[in-house]
mmCIF file of N, CA and C in Angstrom:
data_model
loop_
_atom_site.group_PDB
_atom_site.id
_atom_site.type_symbol
_atom_site.label_atom_id
_atom_site.label_comp_id
_atom_site.label_asym_id
_atom_site.label_seq_id
_atom_site.Cartn_x
_atom_site.Cartn_y
_atom_site.Cartn_z
ATOM 1 N N MET A 1255 -13.112 8.957 -1.316
ATOM 2 C CA MET A 1255 -12.742 8.036 -2.357
ATOM 3 C C MET A 1255 -11.793 6.987 -1.767
ATOM 4 N N PHE A 1256 -11.946 5.778 -2.218
ATOM 5 C CA PHE A 1256 -11.079 4.681 -1.800
ATOM 6 C C PHE A 1256 -10.077 4.406 -2.918
ATOM 7 N N HIS A 1257 -8.963 3.766 -2.565
ATOM 8 C CA HIS A 1257 -7.897 3.543 -3.537
ATOM 9 C C HIS A 1257 -7.293 2.158 -3.343
ATOM 10 N N VAL A 1258 -6.984 1.526 -4.456
ATOM 11 C CA VAL A 1258 -6.219 0.284 -4.467
ATOM 12 C C VAL A 1258 -4.817 0.666 -4.914
ATOM 13 N N LEU A 1259 -3.841 0.399 -4.063
ATOM 14 C CA LEU A 1259 -2.444 0.710 -4.362
ATOM 15 C C LEU A 1259 -1.720 -0.610 -4.564
ATOM 16 N N LYS A 1260 -1.390 -0.912 -5.815
ATOM 17 C CA LYS A 1260 -0.749 -2.191 -6.143
ATOM 18 C C LYS A 1260 0.728 -1.949 -6.392
ATOM 19 N N SER A 1261 1.557 -2.660 -5.633
ATOM 20 C CA SER A 1261 3.002 -2.532 -5.815
ATOM 21 C C SER A 1261 3.532 -3.691 -6.645
ATOM 22 N N THR A 1262 4.613 -3.411 -7.348
ATOM 23 C CA THR A 1262 5.357 -4.417 -8.090
ATOM 24 C C THR A 1262 6.807 -4.312 -7.648
ATOM 25 N N TYR A 1263 7.371 -5.432 -7.201
ATOM 26 C CA TYR A 1263 8.763 -5.429 -6.765
ATOM 27 C C TYR A 1263 9.684 -5.304 -7.971
ATOM 28 N N LEU A 1264 10.736 -4.524 -7.811
ATOM 29 C CA LEU A 1264 11.691 -4.273 -8.885
ATOM 30 C C LEU A 1264 12.990 -5.039 -8.708
ATOM 31 N N PHE A 1265 13.111 -5.750 -7.590
ATOM 32 C CA PHE A 1265 14.334 -6.480 -7.267
ATOM 33 C C PHE A 1265 13.985 -7.862 -6.731
ATOM 34 N N PRO A 1266 14.961 -8.763 -6.675
ATOM 35 C CA PRO A 1266 14.726 -10.105 -6.125
ATOM 36 C C PRO A 1266 14.340 -10.053 -4.644
ATOM 37 N N ALA A 1267 13.783 -11.158 -4.180
ATOM 38 C CA ALA A 1267 13.275 -11.266 -2.807
ATOM 39 C C ALA A 1267 14.311 -10.895 -1.753
ATOM 40 N N GLU A 1268 15.567 -11.264 -1.951
ATOM 41 C CA GLU A 1268 16.578 -10.968 -0.927
ATOM 42 C C GLU A 1268 16.784 -9.465 -0.750
ATOM 43 N N VAL A 1269 16.577 -8.680 -1.788
ATOM 44 C CA VAL A 1269 16.670 -7.219 -1.674
ATOM 45 C C VAL A 1269 15.427 -6.680 -0.974
ATOM 46 N N ILE A 1270 14.272 -7.178 -1.361
ATOM 47 C CA ILE A 1270 13.007 -6.746 -0.749
ATOM 48 C C ILE A 1270 13.015 -7.044 0.748
ATOM 49 N N GLU A 1271 13.527 -8.204 1.136
ATOM 50 C CA GLU A 1271 13.544 -8.608 2.550
ATOM 51 C C GLU A 1271 14.326 -7.634 3.421
ATOM 52 N N LYS A 1272 15.324 -6.982 2.870
ATOM 53 C CA LYS A 1272 16.115 -6.020 3.653
ATOM 54 C C LYS A 1272 15.301 -4.780 4.006
ATOM 55 N N VAL A 1273 14.348 -4.430 3.163
ATOM 56 C CA VAL A 1273 13.535 -3.227 3.372
ATOM 57 C C VAL A 1273 12.204 -3.553 4.054
ATOM 58 N N ARG A 1274 11.798 -4.823 4.013
ATOM 59 C CA ARG A 1274 10.479 -5.219 4.522
ATOM 60 C C ARG A 1274 10.210 -4.785 5.966
ATOM 61 N N PRO A 1275 11.146 -4.905 6.925
ATOM 62 C CA PRO A 1275 10.820 -4.474 8.294
ATOM 63 C C PRO A 1275 10.407 -2.999 8.377
ATOM 64 N N ALA A 1276 11.111 -2.125 7.679
ATOM 65 C CA ALA A 1276 10.752 -0.702 7.685
ATOM 66 C C ALA A 1276 9.407 -0.485 6.997
ATOM 67 N N HIS A 1277 9.163 -1.208 5.919
ATOM 68 C CA HIS A 1277 7.891 -1.133 5.191
ATOM 69 C C HIS A 1277 6.735 -1.554 6.104
ATOM 70 N N LYS A 1278 6.890 -2.669 6.810
ATOM 71 C CA LYS A 1278 5.831 -3.156 7.692
ATOM 72 C C LYS A 1278 5.575 -2.187 8.845
ATOM 73 N N GLU A 1279 6.622 -1.614 9.402
ATOM 74 C CA GLU A 1279 6.457 -0.632 10.478
ATOM 75 C C GLU A 1279 5.700 0.595 9.960
ATOM 76 N N TYR A 1280 6.066 1.050 8.785
ATOM 77 C CA TYR A 1280 5.387 2.188 8.171
ATOM 78 C C TYR A 1280 3.905 1.883 7.944
ATOM 79 N N LEU A 1281 3.618 0.712 7.380
ATOM 80 C CA LEU A 1281 2.225 0.349 7.116
ATOM 81 C C LEU A 1281 1.412 0.259 8.398
ATOM 82 N N GLN A 1282 2.016 -0.237 9.474
ATOM 83 C CA GLN A 1282 1.287 -0.324 10.741
ATOM 84 C C GLN A 1282 0.843 1.057 11.192
ATOM 85 N N GLY A 1283 1.692 2.051 11.026
ATOM 86 C CA GLY A 1283 1.311 3.421 11.364
ATOM 87 C C GLY A 1283 0.152 3.927 10.522
ATOM 88 N N GLU A 1284 0.159 3.591 9.237
ATOM 89 C CA GLU A 1284 -0.936 3.993 8.349
ATOM 90 C C GLU A 1284 -2.228 3.254 8.700
ATOM 91 N N LEU A 1285 -2.116 1.985 9.079
ATOM 92 C CA LEU A 1285 -3.286 1.224 9.541
ATOM 93 C C LEU A 1285 -3.843 1.828 10.826
ATOM 94 N N ASP A 1286 -2.960 2.128 11.772
ATOM 95 C CA ASP A 1286 -3.390 2.708 13.045
ATOM 96 C C ASP A 1286 -4.099 4.044 12.835
ATOM 97 N N ALA A 1287 -3.645 4.810 11.839
ATOM 98 C CA ALA A 1287 -4.239 6.113 11.541
ATOM 99 C C ALA A 1287 -5.522 5.991 10.720
ATOM 100 N N GLY A 1288 -5.823 4.785 10.218
ATOM 101 C CA GLY A 1288 -7.033 4.563 9.440
ATOM 102 C C GLY A 1288 -6.929 4.929 7.974
ATOM 103 N N ARG A 1289 -5.741 5.301 7.519
ATOM 104 C CA ARG A 1289 -5.574 5.646 6.104
ATOM 105 C C ARG A 1289 -5.497 4.406 5.222
ATOM 106 N N ILE A 1290 -5.000 3.295 5.783
ATOM 107 C CA ILE A 1290 -5.005 2.009 5.097
ATOM 108 C C ILE A 1290 -5.895 1.081 5.909
ATOM 109 N N VAL A 1291 -6.727 0.296 5.207
ATOM 110 C CA VAL A 1291 -7.614 -0.630 5.914
ATOM 111 C C VAL A 1291 -7.237 -2.089 5.678
ATOM 112 N N LEU A 1292 -6.552 -2.391 4.586
ATOM 113 C CA LEU A 1292 -6.086 -3.748 4.283
ATOM 114 C C LEU A 1292 -4.739 -3.654 3.585
ATOM 115 N N ALA A 1293 -3.868 -4.613 3.861
ATOM 116 C CA ALA A 1293 -2.563 -4.639 3.199
ATOM 117 C C ALA A 1293 -2.026 -6.059 3.213
ATOM 118 N N GLY A 1294 -1.339 -6.431 2.146
ATOM 119 C CA GLY A 1294 -0.722 -7.751 2.125
ATOM 120 C C GLY A 1294 -0.034 -8.036 0.810
ATOM 121 N N PRO A 1295 0.828 -9.073 0.818
ATOM 122 C CA PRO A 1295 1.553 -9.444 -0.399
ATOM 123 C C PRO A 1295 0.658 -10.212 -1.366
ATOM 124 N N LEU A 1296 1.013 -10.156 -2.636
ATOM 125 C CA LEU A 1296 0.350 -10.989 -3.636
ATOM 126 C C LEU A 1296 0.765 -12.435 -3.427
ATOM 127 N N ASP A 1297 -0.075 -13.354 -3.851
ATOM 128 C CA ASP A 1297 0.211 -14.783 -3.671
ATOM 129 C C ASP A 1297 1.534 -15.208 -4.292
ATOM 130 N N ASP A 1298 1.898 -14.590 -5.406
ATOM 131 C CA ASP A 1298 3.150 -14.975 -6.072
ATOM 132 C C ASP A 1298 4.348 -14.156 -5.592
ATOM 133 N N PHE A 1299 4.143 -13.286 -4.603
ATOM 134 C CA PHE A 1299 5.191 -12.454 -4.008
ATOM 135 C C PHE A 1299 5.900 -11.568 -5.027
ATOM 136 N N SER A 1300 5.155 -11.152 -6.061
ATOM 137 C CA SER A 1300 5.701 -10.221 -7.048
ATOM 138 C C SER A 1300 5.427 -8.771 -6.666
ATOM 139 N N GLY A 1301 4.708 -8.583 -5.564
ATOM 140 C CA GLY A 1301 4.337 -7.252 -5.102
ATOM 141 C C GLY A 1301 3.294 -7.377 -4.017
ATOM 142 N N GLY A 1302 2.507 -6.331 -3.853
ATOM 143 C CA GLY A 1302 1.495 -6.344 -2.815
ATOM 144 C C GLY A 1302 0.360 -5.394 -3.133
ATOM 145 N N VAL A 1303 -0.633 -5.371 -2.247
ATOM 146 C CA VAL A 1303 -1.804 -4.517 -2.419
ATOM 147 C C VAL A 1303 -2.099 -3.814 -1.104
ATOM 148 N N LEU A 1304 -2.375 -2.520 -1.201
ATOM 149 C CA LEU A 1304 -2.862 -1.727 -0.081
ATOM 150 C C LEU A 1304 -4.237 -1.206 -0.477
ATOM 151 N N ILE A 1305 -5.196 -1.300 0.422
ATOM 152 C CA ILE A 1305 -6.522 -0.722 0.215
ATOM 153 C C ILE A 1305 -6.662 0.405 1.225
ATOM 154 N N THR A 1306 -6.934 1.601 0.731
ATOM 155 C CA THR A 1306 -7.037 2.737 1.635
ATOM 156 C C THR A 1306 -8.446 2.871 2.186
ATOM 157 N N GLY A 1307 -8.544 3.677 3.222
ATOM 158 C CA GLY A 1307 -9.839 4.129 3.691
ATOM 159 C C GLY A 1307 -10.312 5.250 2.774
ATOM 160 N N ASP A 1308 -11.303 5.993 3.205
ATOM 161 C CA ASP A 1308 -11.887 7.081 2.418
ATOM 162 C C ASP A 1308 -10.991 8.312 2.546
ATOM 163 N N ILE A 1309 -10.035 8.436 1.612
ATOM 164 C CA ILE A 1309 -9.067 9.535 1.618
ATOM 165 C C ILE A 1309 -8.981 10.126 0.214
ATOM 166 N N THR A 1310 -8.314 11.256 0.088
ATOM 167 C CA THR A 1310 -8.149 11.884 -1.222
ATOM 168 C C THR A 1310 -7.073 11.164 -2.032
ATOM 169 N N ALA A 1311 -7.078 11.413 -3.335
ATOM 170 C CA ALA A 1311 -6.038 10.861 -4.201
ATOM 171 C C ALA A 1311 -4.667 11.377 -3.778
ATOM 172 N N GLU A 1312 -4.609 12.629 -3.370
ATOM 173 C CA GLU A 1312 -3.340 13.206 -2.922
ATOM 174 C C GLU A 1312 -2.820 12.492 -1.681
ATOM 175 N N GLN A 1313 -3.711 12.179 -0.745
ATOM 176 C CA GLN A 1313 -3.299 11.447 0.454
ATOM 177 C C GLN A 1313 -2.815 10.046 0.095
ATOM 178 N N ALA A 1314 -3.482 9.399 -0.857
ATOM 179 C CA ALA A 1314 -3.043 8.069 -1.299
ATOM 180 C C ALA A 1314 -1.652 8.155 -1.921
ATOM 181 N N ASP A 1315 -1.427 9.184 -2.736
ATOM 182 C CA ASP A 1315 -0.112 9.364 -3.351
ATOM 183 C C ASP A 1315 0.962 9.632 -2.296
ATOM 184 N N GLU A 1316 0.602 10.337 -1.229
ATOM 185 C CA GLU A 1316 1.546 10.587 -0.134
ATOM 186 C C GLU A 1316 1.907 9.293 0.588
ATOM 187 N N ILE A 1317 0.937 8.406 0.766
ATOM 188 C CA ILE A 1317 1.218 7.107 1.385
ATOM 189 C C ILE A 1317 2.279 6.381 0.578
ATOM 190 N N VAL A 1318 2.104 6.358 -0.738
ATOM 191 C CA VAL A 1318 3.074 5.704 -1.621
ATOM 192 C C VAL A 1318 4.431 6.395 -1.531
ATOM 193 N N ALA A 1319 4.435 7.716 -1.568
ATOM 194 C CA ALA A 1319 5.696 8.469 -1.578
ATOM 195 C C ALA A 1319 6.513 8.251 -0.306
ATOM 196 N N ARG A 1320 5.841 8.048 0.832
ATOM 197 C CA ARG A 1320 6.546 7.877 2.110
ATOM 198 C C ARG A 1320 6.890 6.424 2.426
ATOM 199 N N ASP A 1321 6.380 5.496 1.629
ATOM 200 C CA ASP A 1321 6.636 4.070 1.866
ATOM 201 C C ASP A 1321 8.128 3.772 1.676
ATOM 202 N N PRO A 1322 8.756 3.081 2.615
ATOM 203 C CA PRO A 1322 10.165 2.716 2.454
ATOM 204 C C PRO A 1322 10.462 1.969 1.153
ATOM 205 N N TYR A 1323 9.518 1.194 0.652
ATOM 206 C CA TYR A 1323 9.739 0.527 -0.640
ATOM 207 C C TYR A 1323 9.951 1.563 -1.743
ATOM 208 N N THR A 1324 9.183 2.652 -1.714
ATOM 209 C CA THR A 1324 9.352 3.725 -2.695
ATOM 210 C C THR A 1324 10.652 4.473 -2.432
ATOM 211 N N LEU A 1325 10.876 4.830 -1.182
ATOM 212 C CA LEU A 1325 12.072 5.606 -0.833
ATOM 213 C C LEU A 1325 13.362 4.875 -1.177
ATOM 214 N N GLU A 1326 13.357 3.554 -1.039
ATOM 215 C CA GLU A 1326 14.546 2.750 -1.357
ATOM 216 C C GLU A 1326 14.575 2.304 -2.817
ATOM 217 N N GLY A 1327 13.514 2.595 -3.556
ATOM 218 C CA GLY A 1327 13.470 2.275 -4.978
ATOM 219 C C GLY A 1327 13.337 0.802 -5.302
ATOM 220 N N VAL A 1328 12.748 0.025 -4.385
ATOM 221 C CA VAL A 1328 12.649 -1.424 -4.611
ATOM 222 C C VAL A 1328 11.287 -1.853 -5.158
ATOM 223 N N ALA A 1329 10.327 -0.927 -5.220
ATOM 224 C CA ALA A 1329 8.998 -1.248 -5.745
ATOM 225 C C ALA A 1329 8.405 -0.004 -6.387
ATOM 226 N N ARG A 1330 7.489 -0.240 -7.299
ATOM 227 C CA ARG A 1330 6.709 0.865 -7.864
ATOM 228 C C ARG A 1330 5.234 0.573 -7.591
ATOM 229 N N TYR A 1331 4.434 1.617 -7.534
ATOM 230 C CA TYR A 1331 3.011 1.490 -7.227
ATOM 231 C C TYR A 1331 2.151 2.013 -8.370
ATOM 232 N N GLU A 1332 0.981 1.414 -8.517
ATOM 233 C CA GLU A 1332 -0.082 1.915 -9.381
ATOM 234 C C GLU A 1332 -1.292 2.168 -8.493
ATOM 235 N N ARG A 1333 -1.956 3.301 -8.715
ATOM 236 C CA ARG A 1333 -3.153 3.633 -7.934
ATOM 237 C C ARG A 1333 -4.387 3.530 -8.813
ATOM 238 N N SER A 1334 -5.400 2.828 -8.326
ATOM 239 C CA SER A 1334 -6.731 2.802 -8.932
ATOM 240 C C SER A 1334 -7.699 3.320 -7.882
ATOM 241 N N SER A 1335 -8.447 4.357 -8.229
ATOM 242 C CA SER A 1335 -9.359 4.995 -7.277
ATOM 243 C C SER A 1335 -10.799 4.642 -7.626
ATOM 244 N N PHE A 1336 -11.638 4.550 -6.597
ATOM 245 C CA PHE A 1336 -13.046 4.237 -6.838
ATOM 246 C C PHE A 1336 -13.921 4.785 -5.727
ATOM 247 N N ASN A 1337 -15.186 5.019 -6.084
ATOM 248 C CA ASN A 1337 -16.210 5.406 -5.118
ATOM 249 C C ASN A 1337 -17.133 4.210 -4.952
ATOM 250 N N PRO A 1338 -17.128 3.580 -3.778
ATOM 251 C CA PRO A 1338 -17.935 2.378 -3.588
ATOM 252 C C PRO A 1338 -19.435 2.660 -3.726
ATOM 253 N N THR A 1339 -20.092 1.815 -4.491
ATOM 254 C CA THR A 1339 -21.543 1.864 -4.609
ATOM 255 C C THR A 1339 -22.179 0.983 -3.542
ATOM 256 N N PHE A 1340 -21.526 -0.117 -3.240
ATOM 257 C CA PHE A 1340 -22.014 -1.059 -2.234
ATOM 258 C C PHE A 1340 -20.967 -1.207 -1.143
ATOM 259 N N ARG A 1341 -21.431 -1.303 0.087
ATOM 260 C CA ARG A 1341 -20.535 -1.481 1.236
ATOM 261 C C ARG A 1341 -21.121 -2.519 2.186
ATOM 262 N N ALA A 1342 -20.245 -3.323 2.753
ATOM 263 C CA ALA A 1342 -20.656 -4.229 3.820
ATOM 264 C C ALA A 1342 -20.933 -3.400 5.073
ATOM 265 N N PRO A 1343 -21.764 -3.884 5.970
ATOM 266 C CA PRO A 1343 -22.010 -3.163 7.220
ATOM 267 C C PRO A 1343 -20.688 -2.887 7.943
ATOM 268 N N GLY A 1344 -20.549 -1.677 8.449
ATOM 269 C CA GLY A 1344 -19.358 -1.307 9.196
ATOM 270 C C GLY A 1344 -18.201 -0.814 8.353
ATOM 271 N N VAL A 1345 -18.363 -0.813 7.037
ATOM 272 C CA VAL A 1345 -17.277 -0.343 6.156
ATOM 273 C C VAL A 1345 -17.611 1.039 5.658
#
């Protein structure tokens, strides 16, 4: 199952910026491990989106729980899970 993990920032940008380096380092590890396949901020910088690879809901929840944004309490996440019916080649 794939998951869309949408974050919403709970504090102003200057607070988020203090945690962002740890968040980015954490996400790179998840990308390297293949648990996350896409990640980035929303256009309005009110939060961000993570798209997971084919993992369980529990694994997706663990990604959120270990994220420095969650640990520092500066963002909250919503998870939407789906089973892809259509896939591009190589996905």
